[in-house]
Amino acid sequence: MTEKSNARRRTVTIGGDLTVGDVGFGAMQLTGAKVWGDYPDHDKGVALLREVVAEGVTFIDTADVYGPHSNEELIREALHPYPDELVIATKGGFIRGGPEYSDMGASGSKLYLRQAAYMSIRRLALDRIDLYYLHTPTFTDAPFEQAVETLAGMKQDGLIRHIGLSNVSADQLRAALAITDIAAVTVHYNVAVRVGAAVRAVAEEQGIVFSPWHPGAVPGGKDGNSFHAVIDPIAARYHATPQQIALAWQLHRTKNALPIPGTTSIEHLKENLAAAGIQLDPGEVEAITALAPEDA
């Protein structure tokens, strides 16, 4: 299924005033190996980002730790000055001390988070960040609630427009909501991995945008047999790929879903966006939902 990706465009509203298409683009893959350094094919990365916008995508997700910094810089080079309708979300809180994943740390301190936001604004050439996520709750240098209060202050000061939370628990989301408005959450959630299931439930209850990452992933090998036994016949019915069905399921599963599939391929980009046009019936949605427990 590769018809024009914007044949059907549903929208999602972030924070009550930012309306975007219901399939965004996760830019993380446009970095070096292990999300370290520049994307190796610079010109291809620029061309892909421009195609993302040309295909009608109005939401791009990045983070200061992607590279670090190079992902935000590539987005600015490719797309600035930005189209009026484009929303760029970025994140702060992770610290990258080297090229290995084991070199990752985190900070929730007020001064660090404010500096991170200011630097993202500078790299992206923005006046303010439309959606700014606390990237992780794993820091130990500040209480979680204090970090949320820091973002609330950044919103009040005009550095950011809306606050998001990344990789949090449902209890942390509820604690944050007692402090300030939360416009969006992003967690790991797909047909096989339901780590973010409890967060999804709270987000749907509260009208918060739910932005799953790795949203179209379908397991391969023996681990994937049970998933493919259900998804492959559905894909055949719609002349689609299993990954497209997995993305379509996200859009049917959650009212305020904003999946952010990433890719380095224009062809794959178009397939991802075309998934928005697949109309699953309720039985198909239920069959896919039943493939993994939602009580994680």
Coordinates of C-alpha atoms in Angstrom, one line a residue:
M1 CA 0.0 0.0 0.0
T2 CA 2.0 3.0 -1.2
E3 CA -0.6 5.5 -2.5
K4 CA -0.1 9.2 -1.7
S5 CA 0.4 9.4 2.0
N6 CA -1.9 12.3 2.6
A7 CA -4.9 10.7 1.0
R8 CA -6.5 10.6 4.5
R9 CA -5.3 12.9 7.1
R10 CA -6.7 12.8 10.6
T11 CA -5.4 15.4 13.0
V12 CA -4.4 15.5 16.7
T13 CA -4.3 18.6 18.8
I14 CA -1.5 19.1 21.3
G15 CA -2.2 21.2 24.3
G16 CA -5.5 22.5 22.9
D17 CA -3.9 24.7 20.2
L18 CA -1.3 22.9 18.1
T19 CA -3.0 20.7 15.4
V20 CA -0.8 18.3 13.6
G21 CA -1.3 15.3 11.3
D22 CA -1.8 12.0 13.1
V23 CA 1.5 10.4 11.9
G24 CA 4.7 12.3 12.8
F25 CA 8.3 11.6 12.0
G26 CA 10.9 10.4 14.6
A27 CA 14.2 11.8 13.5
M28 CA 16.5 9.8 15.8
Q29 CA 17.8 7.5 13.1
L30 CA 19.4 10.5 11.3
T31 CA 22.5 10.2 13.5
G32 CA 25.5 8.0 13.5
A33 CA 25.9 4.5 14.9
K34 CA 24.4 4.1 18.4
V35 CA 22.8 7.6 18.0
W36 CA 26.3 9.1 18.2
G37 CA 27.6 11.7 15.8
D38 CA 26.5 13.0 12.5
Y39 CA 24.3 11.0 10.1
P40 CA 26.9 9.5 7.7
D41 CA 25.1 10.5 4.4
H42 CA 24.5 14.2 5.2
D43 CA 22.9 15.1 1.9
K44 CA 20.6 12.1 2.0
G45 CA 19.5 13.2 5.5
V46 CA 18.7 16.7 4.4
A47 CA 16.8 15.3 1.4
L48 CA 14.8 13.0 3.6
L49 CA 13.8 15.7 6.0
R50 CA 12.6 17.9 3.1
E51 CA 10.6 15.0 1.8
V52 CA 9.0 14.5 5.2
V53 CA 7.6 18.0 5.0
A54 CA 6.7 17.7 1.3
E55 CA 4.7 14.6 2.2
G56 CA 2.6 16.6 4.5
V57 CA 4.1 15.7 7.9
T58 CA 3.5 18.5 10.4
F59 CA 5.2 16.9 13.5
I60 CA 8.9 16.1 13.9
D61 CA 10.3 14.6 17.1
T62 CA 14.0 15.0 18.0
A63 CA 16.1 15.4 21.2
D64 CA 19.3 17.2 22.2
V65 CA 20.9 13.8 23.0
Y66 CA 20.5 12.6 19.5
G67 CA 24.1 13.0 18.2
P68 CA 24.2 14.7 20.7
H69 CA 23.1 17.9 19.1
S70 CA 23.7 16.9 15.4
N71 CA 20.1 15.8 14.9
E72 CA 18.7 19.2 15.9
E73 CA 21.3 20.9 13.7
L74 CA 20.4 18.8 10.7
I75 CA 16.7 19.6 11.1
R76 CA 17.5 23.3 11.1
E77 CA 19.8 23.1 8.1
A78 CA 17.2 21.1 6.1
L79 CA 14.0 22.9 7.0
H80 CA 14.7 26.4 8.4
P81 CA 12.8 28.7 7.8
Y82 CA 10.1 26.3 8.9
P83 CA 6.6 26.0 7.4
D84 CA 4.0 27.7 9.6
E85 CA 2.2 24.4 10.3
L86 CA 5.3 22.4 11.3
V87 CA 5.7 21.5 15.0
I88 CA 9.1 20.4 16.2
A89 CA 9.2 18.6 19.6
T90 CA 12.5 18.1 21.3
K91 CA 13.7 16.8 24.7
G92 CA 16.2 17.4 27.4
G93 CA 17.5 15.5 30.4
F94 CA 19.8 12.8 29.1
I95 CA 23.6 13.4 29.1
R96 CA 25.8 11.6 26.6
G97 CA 29.4 11.2 27.8
G98 CA 30.7 9.1 24.9
P99 CA 29.9 6.9 21.9
E100 CA 28.6 3.9 23.8
Y101 CA 25.1 3.5 25.3
S102 CA 26.8 2.8 28.6
D103 CA 28.0 6.4 28.5
M104 CA 24.5 7.7 29.1
G105 CA 23.5 9.6 32.2
A106 CA 20.8 12.0 33.2
S107 CA 20.2 15.3 35.0
G108 CA 17.0 16.8 36.3
S109 CA 18.6 19.9 37.8
K110 CA 16.9 23.2 37.2
L111 CA 20.0 24.9 35.7
Y112 CA 20.8 22.0 33.4
L113 CA 17.3 21.6 32.1
R114 CA 17.0 25.4 31.4
Q115 CA 20.3 25.4 29.7
A116 CA 19.3 22.4 27.6
A117 CA 16.2 24.2 26.4
Y118 CA 18.0 27.4 25.6
M119 CA 20.6 25.4 23.6
S120 CA 17.9 23.5 21.7
I121 CA 16.2 26.8 20.9
R122 CA 19.5 28.1 19.5
R123 CA 20.4 24.9 17.5
L124 CA 16.9 24.7 16.0
A125 CA 16.7 28.5 15.4
L126 CA 13.4 28.8 17.2
D127 CA 12.0 31.6 19.3
R128 CA 10.5 29.0 21.6
I129 CA 10.0 25.2 21.6
D130 CA 6.4 24.2 20.9
L131 CA 6.6 20.9 22.7
Y132 CA 9.5 20.2 25.2
Y133 CA 9.8 16.8 26.8
L134 CA 11.5 15.8 30.0
H135 CA 13.3 13.0 28.2
T136 CA 13.8 10.6 31.2
P137 CA 12.8 10.4 34.9
T138 CA 16.0 8.4 35.8
F139 CA 18.1 11.3 37.1
T140 CA 19.1 11.3 40.8
D141 CA 20.2 14.9 41.2
A142 CA 16.7 16.2 41.7
P143 CA 13.3 14.9 42.7
F144 CA 11.0 14.1 39.7
E145 CA 8.4 16.7 40.9
Q146 CA 11.1 19.4 41.0
A147 CA 12.1 18.7 37.4
V148 CA 8.4 19.0 36.4
E149 CA 8.2 22.3 38.3
T150 CA 11.3 23.5 36.3
L151 CA 9.5 22.8 33.0
A152 CA 6.4 24.6 34.3
G153 CA 8.6 27.6 35.0
M154 CA 10.1 27.4 31.5
K155 CA 6.6 27.4 30.1
Q156 CA 5.7 30.5 32.2
D157 CA 8.9 32.2 31.0
G158 CA 8.1 31.6 27.4
L159 CA 10.9 29.2 26.6
I160 CA 8.5 26.4 25.8
R161 CA 4.8 26.3 24.7
H162 CA 3.8 22.9 26.0
I163 CA 5.3 20.3 28.3
G164 CA 5.7 16.6 27.5
L165 CA 7.0 13.6 29.5
S166 CA 9.0 10.7 28.0
N167 CA 9.5 7.2 29.4
V168 CA 7.6 7.9 32.6
S169 CA 5.4 5.6 34.7
A170 CA 1.6 6.1 35.1
D171 CA 2.2 7.2 38.7
Q172 CA 4.8 9.8 37.6
L173 CA 2.4 11.1 34.9
R174 CA -0.3 11.5 37.6
A175 CA 2.2 13.3 39.9
A176 CA 3.1 15.7 37.1
L177 CA -0.5 16.4 36.3
A178 CA -0.9 17.6 39.9
I179 CA 1.7 20.2 39.3
T180 CA 1.1 21.4 35.7
D181 CA -0.6 20.6 32.4
I182 CA 1.0 17.8 30.4
A183 CA 0.3 18.0 26.7
A184 CA 1.9 14.8 25.5
V185 CA 3.6 11.6 26.6
T186 CA 6.0 9.4 24.7
V187 CA 6.7 5.8 25.7
H188 CA 7.6 2.4 24.2
Y189 CA 4.4 0.9 23.0
N190 CA 3.5 -1.3 20.0
V191 CA 1.9 -4.6 19.1
A192 CA 4.4 -6.6 21.0
V193 CA 5.8 -4.2 23.7
R194 CA 3.2 -2.7 26.0
V195 CA 5.6 -1.1 28.6
G196 CA 3.7 2.1 28.2
A197 CA 0.2 0.6 28.5
A198 CA -0.6 2.1 31.9
V199 CA 0.6 5.5 30.7
R200 CA -1.5 5.2 27.6
A201 CA -4.6 4.6 29.7
V202 CA -4.0 7.7 31.8
A203 CA -3.3 9.7 28.7
E204 CA -6.5 8.7 27.0
E205 CA -8.5 9.3 30.2
Q206 CA -7.0 12.9 30.5
G207 CA -7.0 13.8 26.8
I208 CA -3.2 13.9 26.6
V209 CA -1.6 13.1 23.3
F210 CA 0.0 9.6 23.3
S211 CA 3.1 9.4 21.1
P212 CA 4.4 5.8 21.0
W213 CA 7.9 5.2 19.9
H214 CA 8.9 2.2 17.8
P215 CA 5.2 2.3 16.9
G216 CA 5.2 0.0 13.9
A217 CA 7.6 -2.7 15.1
V218 CA 6.5 -6.3 14.6
P219 CA 8.8 -9.0 16.0
G220 CA 10.6 -11.4 13.6
G221 CA 11.8 -14.9 14.0
K222 CA 10.2 -17.4 16.3
D223 CA 9.2 -14.7 18.8
G224 CA 7.2 -13.1 16.0
N225 CA 5.2 -16.2 14.9
S226 CA 2.2 -15.5 17.0
F227 CA 2.1 -11.9 16.0
H228 CA 2.4 -12.6 12.3
A229 CA -0.2 -15.3 12.5
V230 CA -2.7 -12.6 13.3
I231 CA -1.3 -9.5 11.5
D232 CA -0.2 -11.0 8.2
P233 CA -3.7 -12.1 7.1
I234 CA -5.0 -8.6 8.0
A235 CA -2.1 -7.0 6.0
A236 CA -3.0 -9.2 3.0
R237 CA -6.6 -8.1 3.1
Y238 CA -5.5 -4.4 2.9
H239 CA -2.6 -5.0 0.5
A240 CA -0.3 -3.6 3.2
T241 CA 2.8 -4.6 5.1
P242 CA 2.6 -5.9 8.7
Q243 CA 4.3 -2.7 9.8
Q244 CA 1.6 -0.6 8.2
I245 CA -1.1 -2.6 10.0
A246 CA 0.8 -2.1 13.3
L247 CA 0.8 1.6 12.7
A248 CA -2.9 1.6 11.7
W249 CA -3.6 -0.3 14.9
Q250 CA -2.0 2.5 17.0
L251 CA -4.3 5.1 15.4
H252 CA -7.4 2.9 16.1
R253 CA -6.2 1.9 19.5
T254 CA -5.9 5.4 21.0
K255 CA -8.0 8.4 20.3
N256 CA -5.2 10.9 20.7
A257 CA -2.5 8.7 19.1
L258 CA 0.5 10.4 17.5
P259 CA 2.9 7.7 16.5
I260 CA 6.4 8.8 15.4
P261 CA 7.9 6.2 13.2
G262 CA 11.4 6.9 12.0
T263 CA 13.2 5.8 8.9
T264 CA 16.1 6.7 6.6
S265 CA 14.2 5.7 3.4
I266 CA 11.8 7.8 1.4
E267 CA 10.0 4.7 0.3
H268 CA 9.5 3.6 3.9
L269 CA 8.5 7.1 4.9
K270 CA 5.7 7.0 2.3
E271 CA 4.6 3.5 3.5
N272 CA 4.4 4.8 7.1
L273 CA 2.3 7.7 6.2
A274 CA 0.0 5.6 4.0
A275 CA -0.8 3.5 7.0
A276 CA -3.0 6.4 8.2
G277 CA -5.4 5.5 5.4
I278 CA -6.0 1.9 6.6
Q279 CA -9.5 1.5 8.2
L280 CA -9.3 -1.5 10.4
D281 CA -12.5 -3.0 11.7
P282 CA -13.1 -3.4 15.4
G283 CA -12.5 -7.1 15.4
E284 CA -9.1 -6.6 13.8
V285 CA -8.2 -4.0 16.4
E286 CA -9.3 -6.3 19.2
A287 CA -7.3 -9.3 17.8
I288 CA -4.1 -7.2 17.6
T289 CA -4.6 -5.7 21.0
A290 CA -5.0 -9.2 22.5
L291 CA -1.6 -10.3 21.3
A292 CA 0.2 -8.9 24.3
P293 CA -0.8 -8.1 27.9
E294 CA -1.7 -4.5 28.8
D295 CA -1.0 -4.8 32.5
A296 CA 2.7 -4.1 32.4

